[in-house]
């Protein structure tokens, strides 16, 4: 008698071993236990439509949920519903802008206590001047690593590290076997280029030049070379920093790099003056820079693409009536990241399997979630039914993150998520995500 699985998923096009091919997946207890050309028998059967493909769930390792303390900016319920609607089955939450910041075990416990989640959710810790020398308890409590700023973060409760403190943090992180993830902008360069704000977007970009990223990244490289610690460069916006990173990686230094959908799909030339929904730090740069980031991804010099979902209230995002010096910085893109990147990738002739590698398996491997980000026997059945040729126009009022602000509002995008499945169960209204530990 043939085995009957909890769920059988039948697809004419499933992403298996880096290639789309016909497959049937047998799923038991939330795990893929069989992959066959068929037929398999299941208690429940999902058969994909002709225009749909099956891909692993997206893993977004850079998400600001902001709860507790600034839940009016976002929150676990709204963020994870938006994630699932965009095909994201796993997020890792940043240690700010919640209050308290995730710099102590007590703060981590407070965050976990309120985290009712629709998708699996893990947590980064923070490395700030006040907790250096005390990172191990957070590490032992299961955070995936430690975030640090090298320039002011924008919130008082999360201070940045100077050169000596960066060295201290790297030594401690090397000793405990963790990693430092870094917002790499240099405060001295930023101070030297500070201006009076205003509505001119180009003036905003000039206030945070490539040099700020280059200088800060060189500081991280030097620290990694000295300490042996593992480091990761967050939200790379400047392609001008790539030569230094290329040389460091060729040297064998343990440094990885991410970039974000907004840097890959928006260019300075298209941003109107006063359009503060496009403000983020580091900033969106010009078209030539955008093209260079794509080339670096294709060349393997940038490892992953994650959203840096960083929402706020509309009042903060549009503070100052278009003044880039006053508006809060950050792009809310968790629900749209896959479609945004796929739209531009397909225009450039880059196949979907490459995009999925950058946004699913790559981030999963980066944080050590080896059973996520892939359709293979033994992997968790985190699945996305995706219609890659279908299109939709973004209406910010229909997005599921808390505040109706989006840099992508009005854009026509390619690729619709028809359904998202977590551990073999379709994600619905009720929270069904797990809280993850490293």
Short mmCIF file of C-alpha atoms in Angstrom, two decimals:
data_model
loop_
_atom_site.label_atom_id
_atom_site.label_comp_id
_atom_site.label_asym_id
_atom_site.label_seq_id
_atom_site.Cartn_x
_atom_site.Cartn_y
_atom_site.Cartn_z
CA UNK A 1 0.00 0.00 0.00
CA UNK A 2 1.36 3.42 -1.00
CA UNK A 3 2.18 5.82 1.79
CA UNK A 4 -0.25 8.68 2.34
CA UNK A 5 1.39 11.98 3.30
CA UNK A 6 -0.15 14.78 5.33
CA UNK A 7 0.09 17.03 2.28
CA UNK A 8 1.08 16.48 -1.32
CA UNK A 9 1.98 19.49 -3.46
CA UNK A 10 1.91 18.98 -7.22
CA UNK A 11 3.63 21.49 -9.46
CA UNK A 12 4.56 21.49 -13.11
CA UNK A 13 7.37 23.85 -12.13
CA UNK A 14 9.06 23.54 -8.72
CA UNK A 15 12.48 24.92 -7.84
CA UNK A 16 14.48 21.79 -7.02
CA UNK A 17 18.29 21.87 -6.85
CA UNK A 18 18.42 25.24 -8.56
CA UNK A 19 16.24 24.19 -11.52
CA UNK A 20 12.53 24.45 -12.22
CA UNK A 21 11.04 21.06 -13.06
CA UNK A 22 7.84 19.03 -12.52
CA UNK A 23 7.67 17.59 -9.03
CA UNK A 24 5.39 16.30 -6.32
CA UNK A 25 6.35 16.97 -2.71
CA UNK A 26 5.24 14.70 0.12
CA UNK A 27 5.03 16.52 3.44
CA UNK A 28 4.65 15.01 6.92
CA UNK A 29 4.71 16.91 10.22
CA UNK A 30 5.74 20.09 8.44
CA UNK A 31 8.78 18.57 6.75
CA UNK A 32 9.41 17.63 3.11
CA UNK A 33 9.95 13.88 3.28
CA UNK A 34 9.62 12.92 -0.40
CA UNK A 35 10.15 14.54 -3.78
CA UNK A 36 8.99 12.60 -6.80
CA UNK A 37 7.81 13.07 -10.34
CA UNK A 38 4.67 11.40 -8.97
CA UNK A 39 2.16 10.32 -8.26
CA UNK A 40 2.09 10.63 -4.46
CA UNK A 41 -0.95 10.18 -2.26
CA UNK A 42 -1.89 12.73 0.38
CA UNK A 43 -4.56 13.39 2.99
CA UNK A 44 -4.56 16.90 1.54
CA UNK A 45 -3.48 17.77 -1.99
CA UNK A 46 -2.43 21.13 -3.43
CA UNK A 47 -2.18 21.28 -7.21
CA UNK A 48 -0.66 24.43 -8.67
CA UNK A 49 -2.24 26.22 -11.61
CA UNK A 50 -0.50 26.33 -14.98
CA UNK A 51 0.78 29.88 -14.39
CA UNK A 52 2.16 29.11 -10.91
CA UNK A 53 5.54 27.89 -9.71
CA UNK A 54 6.57 26.48 -6.35
CA UNK A 55 9.48 28.14 -4.56
CA UNK A 56 10.81 28.00 -0.99
CA UNK A 57 9.68 30.69 1.41
CA UNK A 58 11.66 33.91 1.39
CA UNK A 59 13.94 34.50 4.40
CA UNK A 60 14.31 38.16 5.37
CA UNK A 61 17.09 38.66 7.89
CA UNK A 62 16.72 42.46 8.13
CA UNK A 63 13.35 43.55 9.52
CA UNK A 64 12.50 46.28 12.03
CA UNK A 65 9.34 45.24 13.86
CA UNK A 66 9.61 47.94 16.58
CA UNK A 67 7.53 46.15 19.23
CA UNK A 68 7.30 46.75 22.15
CA UNK A 69 7.69 50.47 22.67
CA UNK A 70 7.06 51.80 19.16
CA UNK A 71 4.30 49.44 18.10
CA UNK A 72 2.49 52.35 16.47
CA UNK A 73 5.30 52.20 13.90
CA UNK A 74 4.76 48.47 13.18
CA UNK A 75 4.31 45.43 15.44
CA UNK A 76 4.70 41.67 15.17
CA UNK A 77 1.12 40.99 14.07
CA UNK A 78 1.10 43.48 11.20
CA UNK A 79 4.70 42.86 10.12
CA UNK A 80 4.37 39.09 9.93
CA UNK A 81 1.02 39.23 8.13
CA UNK A 82 2.67 41.51 5.56
CA UNK A 83 5.60 39.11 5.36
CA UNK A 84 3.38 36.13 4.60
CA UNK A 85 1.45 38.09 1.97
CA UNK A 86 4.78 38.71 0.24
CA UNK A 87 5.99 35.11 0.37
CA UNK A 88 8.26 35.61 3.39
CA UNK A 89 8.14 32.69 5.82
CA UNK A 90 10.99 33.69 8.15
CA UNK A 91 12.13 37.05 9.48
CA UNK A 92 14.93 38.07 11.83
CA UNK A 93 14.00 41.14 13.87
CA UNK A 94 16.44 44.00 14.38
CA UNK A 95 17.26 45.13 17.95
CA UNK A 96 16.00 48.68 17.34
CA UNK A 97 13.65 50.66 17.12
CA UNK A 98 11.81 48.84 19.89
CA UNK A 99 11.89 50.18 23.43
CA UNK A 100 13.76 48.68 25.13
CA UNK A 101 16.30 47.86 22.46
CA UNK A 102 17.37 44.21 22.39
CA UNK A 103 20.62 44.77 24.25
CA UNK A 104 19.87 42.65 27.34
CA UNK A 105 18.26 39.29 27.99
CA UNK A 106 15.42 41.06 29.80
CA UNK A 107 14.70 43.12 26.68
CA UNK A 108 14.79 40.00 24.51
CA UNK A 109 12.37 38.29 26.89
CA UNK A 110 10.04 41.31 26.72
CA UNK A 111 10.07 41.17 22.94
CA UNK A 112 9.42 37.43 22.82
CA UNK A 113 6.54 37.83 25.28
CA UNK A 114 4.58 40.06 22.88
CA UNK A 115 5.57 38.39 19.61
CA UNK A 116 2.39 36.85 18.19
CA UNK A 117 3.63 35.96 14.71
CA UNK A 118 2.27 34.59 11.44
CA UNK A 119 5.72 33.49 10.22
CA UNK A 120 8.82 32.16 11.96
CA UNK A 121 10.68 34.94 13.75
CA UNK A 122 14.18 35.18 15.19
CA UNK A 123 16.02 38.05 16.82
CA UNK A 124 19.27 39.97 16.51
CA UNK A 125 20.90 41.38 19.61
CA UNK A 126 22.47 44.81 19.78
CA UNK A 127 26.07 45.80 20.54
CA UNK A 128 26.06 49.26 22.12
CA UNK A 129 28.57 51.04 24.35
CA UNK A 130 26.67 50.10 27.51
CA UNK A 131 26.60 46.32 27.01
CA UNK A 132 30.11 45.61 25.71
CA UNK A 133 31.63 42.86 27.84
CA UNK A 134 28.16 41.43 28.47
CA UNK A 135 27.20 40.00 25.09
CA UNK A 136 27.49 36.32 25.98
CA UNK A 137 24.17 36.10 27.90
CA UNK A 138 22.29 37.37 24.84
CA UNK A 139 24.25 34.96 22.66
CA UNK A 140 23.38 32.09 25.00
CA UNK A 141 19.72 33.20 24.91
CA UNK A 142 19.65 32.51 21.17
CA UNK A 143 20.12 35.77 19.26
CA UNK A 144 21.54 35.27 15.79
CA UNK A 145 24.30 37.86 16.20
CA UNK A 146 24.83 41.48 17.19
CA UNK A 147 24.04 44.68 15.35
CA UNK A 148 26.17 47.79 15.73
CA UNK A 149 26.06 51.29 14.29
CA UNK A 150 29.27 53.15 13.53
CA UNK A 151 27.36 56.45 13.27
CA UNK A 152 24.37 57.73 15.27
CA UNK A 153 21.39 55.40 14.84
CA UNK A 154 18.71 58.07 15.10
CA UNK A 155 17.34 56.79 18.42
CA UNK A 156 18.85 57.64 21.79
CA UNK A 157 18.51 54.14 23.24
CA UNK A 158 20.85 52.58 20.68
CA UNK A 159 24.22 54.30 20.71
CA UNK A 160 26.95 53.86 18.11
CA UNK A 161 30.43 52.40 18.58
CA UNK A 162 33.62 54.43 18.22
CA UNK A 163 36.86 52.84 17.02
CA UNK A 164 37.89 51.50 20.43
CA UNK A 165 34.42 50.14 21.12
CA UNK A 166 34.27 48.49 17.71
CA UNK A 167 37.52 46.69 18.52
CA UNK A 168 36.17 45.61 21.90
CA UNK A 169 32.96 44.31 20.32
CA UNK A 170 34.82 42.35 17.63
CA UNK A 171 37.11 40.74 20.21
CA UNK A 172 34.15 39.71 22.34
CA UNK A 173 32.19 38.41 19.36
CA UNK A 174 35.18 36.40 18.16
CA UNK A 175 35.52 34.86 21.62
CA UNK A 176 31.89 33.74 21.81
CA UNK A 177 31.69 32.61 18.17
CA UNK A 178 29.02 35.05 17.09
CA UNK A 179 29.01 37.73 14.38
CA UNK A 180 28.73 41.49 14.17
CA UNK A 181 26.33 42.97 11.63
CA UNK A 182 27.19 46.58 10.92
CA UNK A 183 25.46 49.74 9.79
CA UNK A 184 28.57 51.08 8.13
CA UNK A 185 28.61 54.86 7.77
CA UNK A 186 31.44 56.95 9.22
CA UNK A 187 30.36 59.78 11.56
CA UNK A 188 33.35 61.96 10.73
CA UNK A 189 32.52 61.88 7.03
CA UNK A 190 28.86 62.55 7.76
CA UNK A 191 29.73 65.51 9.96
CA UNK A 192 31.97 66.95 7.25
CA UNK A 193 29.15 66.77 4.69
CA UNK A 194 26.26 67.80 6.90
CA UNK A 195 23.93 70.33 5.29
CA UNK A 196 20.74 72.11 6.22
CA UNK A 197 18.38 69.55 4.75
CA UNK A 198 15.58 70.87 2.61
CA UNK A 199 13.54 69.30 -0.16
CA UNK A 200 16.39 68.71 -2.65
CA UNK A 201 16.97 64.96 -2.81
CA UNK A 202 20.38 65.33 -4.44
CA UNK A 203 21.48 67.50 -1.52
CA UNK A 204 20.41 64.72 0.84
CA UNK A 205 22.54 62.19 -1.07
CA UNK A 206 25.50 64.59 -0.92
CA UNK A 207 25.11 64.72 2.87
CA UNK A 208 25.73 60.94 3.05
CA UNK A 209 28.35 60.38 0.34
CA UNK A 210 29.97 57.14 -0.82
CA UNK A 211 32.99 58.07 1.28
CA UNK A 212 30.96 57.55 4.46
CA UNK A 213 30.33 53.91 3.57
CA UNK A 214 33.84 53.29 2.23
CA UNK A 215 35.55 54.67 5.35
CA UNK A 216 33.31 52.76 7.75
CA UNK A 217 33.67 49.49 5.82
CA UNK A 218 37.45 49.87 5.83
CA UNK A 219 37.27 50.21 9.63
CA UNK A 220 35.28 46.97 9.83
CA UNK A 221 37.71 45.16 7.52
CA UNK A 222 40.67 46.24 9.64
CA UNK A 223 38.88 45.07 12.78
CA UNK A 224 38.03 41.69 11.29
CA UNK A 225 41.62 41.23 10.09
CA UNK A 226 42.92 41.94 13.60
CA UNK A 227 40.32 40.00 15.62
CA UNK A 228 39.27 37.14 13.34
CA UNK A 229 35.63 37.88 14.13
CA UNK A 230 32.90 37.29 11.57
CA UNK A 231 31.25 40.48 10.26
CA UNK A 232 28.44 41.34 7.89
CA UNK A 233 27.87 44.65 6.10
CA UNK A 234 24.24 45.70 6.24
CA UNK A 235 22.30 47.43 3.44
CA UNK A 236 25.22 48.26 1.14
CA UNK A 237 24.16 51.21 -1.00
CA UNK A 238 27.50 52.36 -2.41
CA UNK A 239 29.12 50.29 -5.14
CA UNK A 240 32.25 52.36 -4.55
CA UNK A 241 32.88 50.26 -1.42
CA UNK A 242 33.01 47.01 -3.41
CA UNK A 243 36.76 47.06 -4.26
CA UNK A 244 37.70 47.11 -0.56
CA UNK A 245 35.24 44.31 0.18
CA UNK A 246 36.44 42.30 -2.80
CA UNK A 247 40.02 42.52 -1.59
CA UNK A 248 39.07 41.60 1.98
CA UNK A 249 37.15 38.54 0.87
CA UNK A 250 39.98 37.49 -1.48
CA UNK A 251 42.22 37.69 1.57
CA UNK A 252 39.95 35.15 3.22
CA UNK A 253 38.42 37.48 5.81
CA UNK A 254 35.01 36.31 7.08
CA UNK A 255 32.91 39.21 5.76
CA UNK A 256 29.55 38.95 4.04
CA UNK A 257 27.48 41.67 2.39
CA UNK A 258 23.82 42.41 1.74
CA UNK A 259 21.93 44.95 -0.30
CA UNK A 260 18.23 45.82 -0.48
CA UNK A 261 15.43 46.00 -3.04
CA UNK A 262 15.25 49.80 -2.98
CA UNK A 263 18.91 50.15 -3.92
CA UNK A 264 18.41 47.71 -6.80
CA UNK A 265 15.19 49.13 -8.23
CA UNK A 266 15.10 52.88 -7.54
CA UNK A 267 17.63 55.49 -8.69
CA UNK A 268 18.37 59.00 -7.49
CA UNK A 269 17.42 60.45 -10.88
CA UNK A 270 13.81 59.27 -10.47
CA UNK A 271 13.21 60.58 -6.93
CA UNK A 272 11.29 63.89 -6.89
CA UNK A 273 12.32 66.66 -4.55
CA UNK A 274 10.34 66.53 -1.32
CA UNK A 275 9.45 62.83 -1.75
CA UNK A 276 10.56 61.73 1.71
CA UNK A 277 8.98 58.28 1.32
CA UNK A 278 12.26 57.52 -0.47
CA UNK A 279 14.51 58.64 2.39
CA UNK A 280 16.73 55.94 3.86
CA UNK A 281 20.25 55.77 5.27
CA UNK A 282 22.52 55.10 3.52
CA UNK A 283 20.68 56.75 0.63
CA UNK A 284 19.45 55.51 -2.73
CA UNK A 285 22.16 56.54 -5.20
CA UNK A 286 22.30 57.04 -8.98
CA UNK A 287 21.60 54.71 -11.90
CA UNK A 288 25.23 53.80 -12.53
CA UNK A 289 25.59 52.80 -8.89
CA UNK A 290 22.42 50.70 -9.12
CA UNK A 291 23.78 48.86 -12.16
CA UNK A 292 27.05 48.18 -10.35
CA UNK A 293 25.17 46.63 -7.41
CA UNK A 294 23.38 44.25 -9.78
CA UNK A 295 26.70 43.26 -11.34
CA UNK A 296 28.17 42.64 -7.90
CA UNK A 297 25.28 40.33 -7.07
CA UNK A 298 25.81 38.40 -10.28
CA UNK A 299 29.54 38.19 -9.57
CA UNK A 300 28.96 36.89 -6.03
CA UNK A 301 30.46 39.97 -4.38
CA UNK A 302 27.14 40.72 -2.64
CA UNK A 303 25.71 37.67 -0.92
CA UNK A 304 22.04 38.31 -0.21
CA UNK A 305 19.11 40.65 -0.78
CA UNK A 306 16.94 41.56 2.23
CA UNK A 307 14.44 44.37 2.69
CA UNK A 308 15.61 46.40 5.69
CA UNK A 309 11.89 46.89 6.34
CA UNK A 310 12.06 50.04 8.45
CA UNK A 311 8.62 51.61 8.87
CA UNK A 312 7.41 54.53 10.93
CA UNK A 313 4.21 56.48 11.28
CA UNK A 314 3.17 58.59 8.30
CA UNK A 315 3.55 61.67 10.48
CA UNK A 316 7.24 60.93 11.04
CA UNK A 317 7.86 59.85 7.46
CA UNK A 318 6.45 63.09 6.07
CA UNK A 319 7.63 65.39 8.88
CA UNK A 320 8.89 68.72 7.63
CA UNK A 321 6.63 68.78 4.56
CA UNK A 322 9.24 67.27 2.26
CA UNK A 323 12.37 68.29 4.18
CA UNK A 324 14.81 65.39 3.99
CA UNK A 325 16.58 66.69 7.07
CA UNK A 326 13.47 66.31 9.22
CA UNK A 327 11.69 63.23 7.84
CA UNK A 328 12.32 59.83 9.37
CA UNK A 329 14.43 57.55 7.18
CA UNK A 330 13.47 54.02 6.22
CA UNK A 331 11.73 52.01 3.49
CA UNK A 332 8.79 49.76 4.35
CA UNK A 333 9.09 46.92 1.84
CA UNK A 334 8.56 43.59 3.59
CA UNK A 335 5.43 42.60 1.63
CA UNK A 336 6.83 43.70 -1.73
CA UNK A 337 10.50 42.69 -1.68
CA UNK A 338 10.19 39.54 -3.79
CA UNK A 339 8.00 41.16 -6.45
CA UNK A 340 10.12 44.32 -6.56
CA UNK A 341 13.39 42.45 -7.10
CA UNK A 342 11.87 39.93 -9.51
CA UNK A 343 10.35 42.74 -11.61
CA UNK A 344 13.73 44.37 -12.15
CA UNK A 345 15.62 41.08 -12.42
CA UNK A 346 13.31 39.81 -15.15
CA UNK A 347 13.79 43.09 -17.03
CA UNK A 348 17.53 42.44 -16.88
CA UNK A 349 17.21 38.82 -18.04
CA UNK A 350 18.07 37.35 -14.63
CA UNK A 351 16.16 34.10 -13.93
CA UNK A 352 13.82 33.63 -10.99
CA UNK A 353 15.94 30.85 -9.49
CA UNK A 354 18.78 33.34 -9.07
CA UNK A 355 16.51 35.82 -7.28
CA UNK A 356 15.27 33.06 -4.99
CA UNK A 357 18.84 32.09 -4.16
CA UNK A 358 19.61 35.68 -3.13
CA UNK A 359 16.41 36.06 -1.08
CA UNK A 360 15.73 32.58 0.31
CA UNK A 361 18.54 30.03 0.52
CA UNK A 362 21.25 32.68 0.79
CA UNK A 363 19.77 34.47 3.84
CA UNK A 364 18.83 31.13 5.44
CA UNK A 365 22.41 29.89 5.14
CA UNK A 366 23.74 33.25 6.34
CA UNK A 367 22.01 32.84 9.72
CA UNK A 368 22.45 29.07 9.94
CA UNK A 369 18.86 28.01 9.19
CA UNK A 370 19.94 25.06 7.08
CA UNK A 371 16.44 23.53 6.83
CA UNK A 372 14.92 26.67 5.35
CA UNK A 373 15.27 28.31 1.95
CA UNK A 374 15.20 25.11 -0.13
CA UNK A 375 12.87 22.46 -1.48
CA UNK A 376 14.62 19.24 -0.57
CA UNK A 377 14.04 16.18 1.54
CA UNK A 378 14.53 17.06 5.20
CA UNK A 379 13.79 20.77 4.74
CA UNK A 380 10.92 22.49 6.47
CA UNK A 381 7.89 22.78 4.20
CA UNK A 382 7.98 26.57 3.94
CA UNK A 383 6.48 27.06 0.49
CA UNK A 384 5.32 29.86 -1.78
CA UNK A 385 2.91 29.46 -4.68
CA UNK A 386 4.09 32.22 -7.02
CA UNK A 387 2.73 33.44 -10.35
CA UNK A 388 5.86 34.97 -11.90
CA UNK A 389 4.22 36.46 -15.01
CA UNK A 390 1.16 37.97 -13.31
CA UNK A 391 1.26 41.69 -12.59
CA UNK A 392 -0.31 44.07 -10.08
CA UNK A 393 -0.16 47.75 -9.23
CA UNK A 394 0.86 48.65 -5.69
CA UNK A 395 -1.85 50.42 -3.71
CA UNK A 396 -0.40 51.47 -0.39
CA UNK A 397 -3.86 51.28 1.21
CA UNK A 398 -3.98 47.53 0.52
CA UNK A 399 -0.61 46.68 2.06
CA UNK A 400 -0.64 44.89 5.40
CA UNK A 401 2.17 46.66 7.25
CA UNK A 402 0.79 49.07 9.85
CA UNK A 403 1.28 52.50 8.27
CA UNK A 404 0.18 53.37 4.71
CA UNK A 405 3.52 54.61 3.40
CA UNK A 406 5.52 52.98 0.60
CA UNK A 407 8.23 54.02 -1.81
CA UNK A 408 6.63 51.58 -4.28
CA UNK A 409 3.11 53.03 -4.24
CA UNK A 410 1.70 53.14 -7.78
CA UNK A 411 4.36 50.87 -9.28
CA UNK A 412 3.31 47.99 -11.49
CA UNK A 413 5.15 44.87 -10.37
CA UNK A 414 5.59 41.41 -11.82
CA UNK A 415 4.97 38.34 -9.71
CA UNK A 416 2.03 37.61 -7.42
CA UNK A 417 2.18 35.45 -4.29
CA UNK A 418 -0.93 33.25 -4.50
CA UNK A 419 -0.38 31.47 -1.17
CA UNK A 420 2.27 31.01 1.51
CA UNK A 421 2.73 27.81 3.51
CA UNK A 422 4.64 27.49 6.79
CA UNK A 423 5.64 23.98 7.86
CA UNK A 424 3.09 22.52 5.48
CA UNK A 425 0.17 24.68 6.68
CA UNK A 426 -1.25 27.56 4.67
CA UNK A 427 -0.64 30.83 6.49
CA UNK A 428 -3.94 32.36 7.54
CA UNK A 429 -5.18 34.92 10.01
CA UNK A 430 -4.29 33.08 13.22
CA UNK A 431 -0.66 33.33 14.38
CA UNK A 432 1.18 30.12 13.51
CA UNK A 433 4.83 31.16 13.41
CA UNK A 434 7.47 29.90 15.81
CA UNK A 435 10.01 31.98 17.70
CA UNK A 436 13.46 30.91 16.59
CA UNK A 437 16.76 30.66 18.42
CA UNK A 438 20.17 30.52 16.84
#
